XYZ file of C-alpha atoms in Angstrom:
300
model
C 5.404 14.267 -241.285
C 4.909 13.890 -237.538
C 7.631 11.860 -235.806
C 9.546 11.468 -239.038
C 13.175 10.433 -238.593
C 15.537 12.670 -240.543
C 18.225 10.586 -242.248
C 21.231 12.288 -243.832
C 22.941 10.281 -246.591
C 26.543 11.161 -247.429
C 28.018 10.056 -250.737
C 24.496 9.849 -252.147
C 25.590 10.055 -255.797
C 27.110 6.556 -255.753
C 25.143 3.427 -256.572
C 24.151 2.657 -252.958
C 23.136 6.272 -252.347
C 20.947 6.175 -255.441
C 19.509 2.803 -254.383
C 18.578 4.253 -250.976
C 16.735 7.078 -252.701
C 14.971 4.597 -255.007
C 13.662 2.644 -251.986
C 12.699 5.688 -249.901
C 9.009 5.517 -250.812
C 8.735 2.225 -248.920
C 9.804 3.952 -245.691
C 7.353 6.812 -245.071
C 8.543 7.204 -241.454
C 11.946 8.349 -242.766
C 12.826 11.676 -244.370
C 15.930 11.101 -246.505
C 18.277 13.984 -247.249
C 20.748 13.029 -249.959
C 24.068 14.865 -250.186
C 27.101 14.566 -252.435
C 30.660 15.572 -251.599
C 30.044 19.183 -252.698
C 27.437 19.433 -249.910
C 29.036 17.243 -247.215
C 32.764 16.515 -247.374
C 33.464 13.900 -244.703
C 37.142 14.886 -244.723
C 36.138 18.357 -243.491
C 34.794 18.509 -239.933
C 33.324 21.968 -240.524
C 31.406 20.707 -243.535
C 29.904 17.878 -241.475
C 29.010 20.252 -238.636
C 27.300 22.687 -240.990
C 25.212 19.890 -242.517
C 24.161 18.658 -239.074
C 23.226 22.200 -238.074
C 21.235 22.681 -241.267
C 19.405 19.341 -241.522
C 19.199 18.230 -237.844
C 19.395 14.499 -238.644
C 18.788 11.720 -236.136
C 20.601 9.208 -238.366
C 23.523 9.479 -240.811
C 24.095 6.812 -243.477
C 27.663 7.072 -244.719
C 28.020 5.943 -248.331
C 31.109 8.086 -248.921
C 34.201 6.003 -249.619
C 37.383 5.728 -251.635
C 36.559 2.637 -253.714
C 39.248 2.586 -256.446
C 40.711 -0.708 -255.227
C 43.761 -0.840 -257.505
C 44.430 2.899 -257.475
C 44.549 2.782 -253.664
C 47.794 0.796 -253.844
C 49.449 3.884 -255.349
C 47.404 6.387 -253.302
C 47.308 4.973 -249.760
C 47.230 8.422 -248.130
C 44.119 9.395 -250.061
C 42.416 6.053 -249.353
C 43.067 6.410 -245.614
C 42.071 10.084 -245.656
C 38.576 9.163 -246.834
C 38.042 5.621 -245.545
C 39.567 6.101 -242.076
C 39.848 9.805 -241.273
C 36.553 10.726 -242.929
C 34.730 8.065 -240.921
C 36.484 9.239 -237.757
C 35.277 12.805 -238.446
C 31.692 11.639 -238.988
C 31.725 9.435 -235.901
C 33.059 12.238 -233.704
C 30.327 14.600 -234.889
C 27.687 11.884 -234.525
C 28.795 11.261 -230.934
C 28.792 14.990 -230.197
C 25.251 15.475 -231.501
C 23.746 12.146 -230.370
C 23.226 10.909 -233.940
C 23.266 7.240 -234.972
C 25.865 6.557 -237.692
C 25.276 3.685 -240.120
C 28.524 3.082 -241.988
C 29.020 0.842 -245.022
C 32.077 -1.409 -245.183
C 33.323 -4.251 -247.326
C 34.195 -7.941 -247.671
C 37.744 -6.798 -248.562
C 38.534 -6.510 -244.840
C 38.948 -10.314 -244.914
C 41.906 -12.337 -246.208
C 39.759 -14.643 -248.324
C 41.575 -17.697 -247.007
C 38.627 -19.553 -245.473
C 36.139 -21.682 -247.399
C 32.837 -20.827 -245.688
C 30.970 -17.498 -245.482
C 32.454 -14.938 -243.134
C 30.454 -13.983 -240.049
C 30.797 -10.898 -237.896
C 32.891 -12.949 -235.441
C 35.597 -13.790 -237.990
C 38.858 -11.867 -237.691
C 39.632 -9.411 -240.485
C 42.989 -9.578 -242.263
C 42.920 -7.370 -245.358
C 45.295 -8.039 -248.262
C 45.018 -4.609 -249.933
C 45.359 -0.927 -249.065
C 41.662 -0.495 -249.825
C 40.676 -3.289 -247.421
C 43.069 -2.031 -244.737
C 41.755 1.536 -245.040
C 38.160 0.324 -244.736
C 39.053 -1.745 -241.665
C 40.708 1.330 -240.139
C 37.439 3.212 -240.697
C 35.496 0.484 -238.904
C 37.880 0.682 -235.954
C 37.596 4.476 -235.860
C 33.814 4.236 -235.585
C 33.904 1.498 -232.933
C 36.318 3.559 -230.811
C 34.475 6.869 -231.216
C 31.744 6.436 -228.639
C 28.991 7.147 -231.164
C 25.873 5.018 -231.616
C 25.321 3.193 -234.875
C 26.350 0.186 -236.939
C 28.887 -1.054 -239.454
C 27.314 -2.932 -242.363
C 29.710 -4.945 -244.515
C 28.594 -5.950 -247.997
C 30.104 -7.546 -251.099
C 30.117 -7.507 -254.912
C 27.624 -4.645 -255.093
C 25.757 -3.986 -258.347
C 22.601 -2.194 -259.491
C 21.127 -0.179 -262.321
C 23.016 2.814 -260.927
C 26.641 3.889 -261.284
C 29.440 1.631 -262.520
C 29.502 -2.044 -261.580
C 30.246 -5.551 -262.856
C 26.760 -6.253 -264.215
C 26.641 -3.048 -266.256
C 30.202 -3.615 -267.469
C 29.360 -7.154 -268.654
C 26.267 -5.931 -270.508
C 28.338 -3.228 -272.203
C 31.140 -5.599 -273.184
C 28.647 -8.111 -274.573
C 27.660 -5.568 -277.205
C 31.120 -5.877 -278.802
C 30.439 -9.473 -279.794
C 33.973 -10.442 -278.725
C 34.736 -13.348 -276.346
C 35.349 -12.290 -272.747
C 37.801 -13.633 -270.200
C 36.541 -13.591 -266.605
C 38.264 -14.707 -263.393
C 36.933 -18.065 -262.214
C 38.856 -18.623 -258.959
C 37.466 -15.756 -256.853
C 34.227 -16.544 -255.009
C 31.720 -14.307 -253.259
C 28.109 -13.203 -252.925
C 26.839 -10.729 -255.544
C 24.593 -8.198 -253.827
C 21.871 -6.060 -255.392
C 22.235 -2.542 -253.999
C 18.461 -2.113 -253.667
C 18.266 -5.176 -251.370
C 21.053 -3.708 -249.251
C 19.286 -0.325 -249.251
C 16.124 -1.900 -247.816
C 18.160 -3.535 -245.044
C 19.882 -0.251 -244.200
C 16.614 1.694 -244.129
C 15.101 -0.955 -241.848
C 18.039 -0.411 -239.523
C 17.598 3.367 -239.720
C 13.995 2.969 -238.535
C 15.197 0.952 -235.536
C 18.088 3.076 -234.282
C 16.394 3.635 -230.899
C 17.036 -0.036 -230.103
C 19.925 -1.013 -227.789
C 21.527 -2.894 -230.729
C 23.105 0.393 -231.829
C 24.703 1.382 -228.540
C 27.501 0.440 -228.631
C 27.780 -0.086 -232.409
C 28.013 -3.622 -233.774
C 29.195 -5.284 -236.962
C 26.598 -6.584 -239.418
C 26.898 -8.444 -242.719
C 24.494 -8.124 -245.624
C 24.939 -9.932 -248.941
C 22.500 -11.802 -251.135
C 22.257 -15.531 -250.470
C 24.420 -17.922 -252.428
C 28.035 -18.107 -253.558
C 29.410 -17.882 -257.080
C 32.553 -16.967 -259.018
C 32.950 -13.906 -261.223
C 32.980 -16.270 -264.221
C 29.700 -17.964 -263.273
C 28.199 -14.592 -262.339
C 29.012 -13.312 -265.819
C 27.427 -16.408 -267.355
C 24.279 -15.891 -265.287
C 24.087 -12.252 -266.398
C 24.188 -13.188 -270.082
C 21.810 -16.137 -269.692
C 19.270 -14.093 -267.707
C 19.492 -11.165 -270.123
C 19.111 -13.487 -273.121
C 22.445 -12.414 -274.598
C 24.840 -14.552 -276.602
C 28.362 -14.028 -275.325
C 31.310 -16.411 -275.136
C 32.978 -16.311 -271.725
C 36.314 -17.988 -271.050
C 37.316 -18.794 -267.446
C 40.759 -17.616 -266.372
C 42.777 -17.778 -263.160
C 43.545 -14.723 -261.050
C 47.214 -15.186 -261.953
C 46.342 -14.595 -265.628
C 44.767 -11.237 -264.820
C 47.246 -9.419 -262.553
C 46.006 -6.348 -260.679
C 47.731 -3.867 -258.391
C 45.609 -4.921 -255.404
C 45.178 -8.483 -254.160
C 41.546 -9.616 -254.070
C 40.212 -12.117 -251.529
C 39.899 -15.547 -253.189
C 36.763 -16.206 -251.115
C 34.768 -13.397 -249.521
C 31.163 -14.583 -249.223
C 29.380 -13.029 -246.236
C 26.869 -14.719 -243.921
C 23.801 -12.516 -243.373
C 22.073 -14.541 -240.654
C 22.569 -11.978 -237.886
C 20.913 -9.049 -239.664
C 18.140 -11.320 -240.928
C 17.422 -12.542 -237.411
C 17.446 -9.183 -235.612
C 15.631 -7.061 -238.213
C 13.589 -9.684 -240.075
C 15.395 -8.423 -243.156
C 14.742 -10.199 -246.464
C 17.895 -11.713 -247.955
C 16.985 -12.929 -251.467
C 19.175 -15.265 -253.479
C 21.627 -13.510 -255.774
C 20.042 -15.169 -258.807
C 16.549 -13.856 -257.957
C 17.877 -10.354 -257.343
C 19.910 -10.436 -260.559
C 16.672 -11.059 -262.476
C 15.094 -7.989 -260.867
C 18.128 -5.828 -261.581
C 18.321 -6.926 -265.203
C 14.608 -6.236 -265.659
C 15.268 -2.680 -264.476
C 18.389 -2.280 -266.617
C 16.866 -3.683 -269.798
C 13.736 -1.556 -269.280
C 15.943 1.539 -268.982
C 17.795 0.551 -272.149
C 14.577 0.107 -274.125
C 13.268 3.494 -272.947
C 16.521 5.155 -274.035
C 16.291 3.450 -277.433
C 12.690 4.643 -277.809
C 13.761 8.222 -277.026
């Protein structure tokens, strides 16, 4: 296609990478090239350079990340190797080859101690190794001299990969009561909504907004707890499942989670006219997709 922008996706086998591929048809001006770690290892500068040489991208979307939040507490070196050093490698190569780098980050960079949605101006203060390693990756990109953007998101789910919605649907099949944390609040985000926002940004990387890079937040509208989110999943899916609310203290984990990590998406909505649906509306869409997949599998 004439004037097509070549967009290289790293970490494309995860749920966001798959969501980007699922939304590609809506962006005919973009040519998406999806790569997994076997094709592009962001911890290996040579691997990145070879991919750039081969595909000649104008934009890189980095979906590669170490996301095992609890495991990171015992493996900080590995978390930092991917979430900080890998991003630093990508950013250096992007700067060298004049490529815009769109990097995905997380609500876990915040402490969770405020009671209103976090904006891009709020100061990060991570409480976990995972959050600290992701913040270090953000800082590496901002200091690299490359063009691009950092897009923070939260509570990501979809019909792809492993996530809270799919886990709840699976556990509901057991017929046993579930206990779900009720004192952590955030904004559930449908990966396909986030993918649309990212691809809109990829189309616009010639704009001055990307040089120097800025911080952006994208999460579906509305705030809920994990407990209420679980209830909404079962209600929307038409499933009978007893859910008992519990406190974070009753469900100890290796990593501390932010008690409140909702993100305000006004900035990205304003600059890119990006749709930001409510989490409830997007949950309905996701469940329609998931339940349709399940019925097709049953028919096979």
